[in-house]
XYZ file of C-alpha atoms in Angstrom:
169
model
C -34.493 0.131 66.947
C -32.107 2.548 68.902
C -28.346 2.523 68.915
C -27.145 1.493 72.069
C -25.842 5.032 73.048
C -28.248 7.616 72.263
C -27.538 11.211 72.399
C -29.893 12.186 74.945
C -29.577 13.595 78.425
C -30.219 10.564 80.965
C -30.659 7.041 79.893
C -31.433 3.666 81.304
C -31.102 0.377 79.461
C -34.015 -1.900 79.176
C -32.874 -5.317 79.470
C -36.020 -6.491 77.171
C -34.211 -6.981 73.589
C -30.532 -7.556 74.714
C -28.541 -10.297 73.129
C -25.567 -11.972 74.132
C -22.599 -10.205 72.399
C -18.853 -10.707 72.553
C -16.842 -12.464 75.162
C -19.455 -12.338 78.032
C -21.166 -15.463 78.891
C -25.036 -14.930 79.356
C -24.974 -15.548 83.016
C -21.457 -14.328 83.915
C -22.066 -10.452 84.273
C -19.551 -8.287 85.658
C -19.648 -7.954 89.382
C -20.404 -4.022 88.975
C -24.165 -5.376 87.644
C -24.875 -6.350 90.923
C -27.208 -9.078 89.716
C -29.194 -6.832 87.175
C -29.289 -7.051 83.408
C -26.482 -5.010 81.749
C -25.273 -4.668 78.391
C -23.041 -7.120 76.891
C -20.121 -6.124 75.170
C -17.001 -7.186 73.784
C -13.471 -5.886 74.758
C -11.522 -4.595 71.863
C -8.647 -3.158 73.779
C -7.622 -2.785 77.691
C -5.044 -0.458 78.760
C -4.207 0.639 82.244
C -6.507 3.871 81.848
C -9.338 2.545 79.679
C -11.033 -0.183 77.909
C -12.341 -0.119 74.293
C -15.743 -2.161 73.966
C -18.173 -2.794 71.161
C -21.907 -2.927 72.105
C -25.002 -4.144 70.027
C -28.039 -2.545 69.243
C -30.410 -2.374 72.152
C -33.590 -0.666 73.567
C -32.678 2.128 76.104
C -35.422 4.505 77.700
C -34.669 8.079 77.640
C -35.525 11.396 79.616
C -34.180 14.632 79.173
C -33.089 16.884 81.981
C -31.698 20.326 81.634
C -30.342 21.987 84.350
C -27.342 23.829 85.768
C -26.740 21.031 88.608
C -25.838 17.631 87.889
C -26.877 16.158 91.151
C -30.486 17.779 90.300
C -30.364 16.467 87.088
C -29.686 12.976 87.934
C -31.975 12.687 90.637
C -34.963 14.271 88.427
C -33.866 11.710 85.459
C -33.629 8.780 87.819
C -36.773 9.334 89.642
C -38.642 9.560 85.800
C -37.040 6.360 84.778
C -37.740 4.600 88.138
C -41.391 5.838 87.607
C -41.336 4.289 84.121
C -40.022 1.096 84.692
C -42.300 0.674 87.703
C -45.352 0.786 85.633
C -45.930 4.555 84.368
C -45.599 4.031 80.694
C -48.115 3.729 78.020
C -48.460 -0.109 78.447
C -48.593 0.126 82.334
C -45.952 -2.573 82.096
C -43.412 -3.023 85.068
C -39.967 -3.651 83.368
C -37.289 -5.278 85.392
C -34.392 -2.807 86.791
C -31.175 -2.949 84.844
C -28.082 -0.967 84.630
C -26.224 1.425 83.937
C -27.852 4.548 84.130
C -26.349 7.147 81.767
C -26.058 10.892 82.348
C -24.969 12.436 78.833
C -22.721 15.347 79.944
C -22.265 18.649 77.820
C -20.061 20.500 77.654
C -17.825 20.401 80.396
C -15.255 18.026 81.389
C -14.788 16.693 84.945
C -11.441 15.210 86.215
C -12.263 11.736 85.537
C -13.354 12.674 81.781
C -10.286 14.898 81.461
C -7.766 12.129 82.380
C -9.433 9.652 80.375
C -9.505 12.229 77.151
C -5.800 12.669 77.748
C -5.211 9.104 77.751
C -7.206 8.499 74.575
C -5.261 11.459 73.112
C -1.907 10.233 73.718
C -2.958 6.877 72.480
C -4.147 8.443 69.147
C -7.965 7.412 69.718
C -10.674 9.481 67.864
C -13.641 10.040 69.759
C -16.870 12.414 70.106
C -15.306 14.964 72.507
C -18.243 17.442 72.593
C -19.711 15.372 75.511
C -19.491 12.202 77.414
C -21.456 9.698 79.416
C -21.107 9.104 83.235
C -22.483 5.360 83.515
C -23.965 4.522 87.054
C -24.314 1.106 87.969
C -25.522 1.653 91.319
C -28.958 2.710 92.979
C -28.984 6.142 95.088
C -29.314 4.168 98.013
C -26.336 2.025 97.742
C -23.171 3.322 99.561
C -20.533 0.797 99.303
C -19.109 -1.080 96.515
C -20.470 1.622 93.720
C -19.175 1.588 90.262
C -18.984 4.742 87.677
C -17.725 4.636 84.439
C -16.945 7.420 81.862
C -17.848 6.796 78.232
C -16.778 8.579 75.203
C -18.331 7.259 72.096
C -15.497 6.437 69.490
C -15.592 8.062 66.050
C -15.620 4.561 64.053
C -18.342 2.645 62.024
C -18.996 0.283 64.450
C -20.853 0.618 68.137
C -17.447 1.285 69.907
C -17.408 3.069 73.338
C -14.153 3.937 75.019
C -14.405 3.367 78.923
C -12.455 4.192 81.319
C -11.453 6.211 84.356
C -13.434 3.848 86.681
C -14.475 5.037 90.026
C -14.974 2.496 92.620
C -16.503 3.701 96.045
C-alpha cells in the first residue's frame, strides 16, 4: 500500500481503503470536504499559521504531468484522474469522487508556501523543503467557498504532514 503522501506529481485520494483515524468522527468531515470522502487525520499541533497532522496509509491514484505551467499541469492531471475514477481504468470500475487533489510542486515556492516555511522555521520544525503539496478540495467549476492548503511533509518517523497557509476563496 502506498503511503498517504507519494512523491509523485499529481494525486487524488481513492476512498476505498480509508480507515478512521485520530480525532475525526467517521461521519463528521471538515466542511471543506463538501460531503466527499477525505483523508482522516489526527491534529497533533495547531498554531495561528498551520496545523501538524498525522495521516494513516491510504491508496492514492497518481499521474505525472511535467510542464512549466502550473495551471496547465493541474488541468491535464485533473482530467486524467477524473477519467480514471470515471471508469477509464484497468477494471473499468467507477470510483466515487474524493478530495483533496494534490499537486506536488517542485522546486520553487509560491507566496503561501514561503509564508508557511517561514513559520515552520521560526518554530523549529524539520520538513522536506525541496517540494511541497498544494491540496485542492474543490472541483474546477466551484467558484465560491473554495478551500486550498499547502502541505509540507514533516521529517519524522510517522506520517506527519504540516498543513498551513490555508486559502479560502
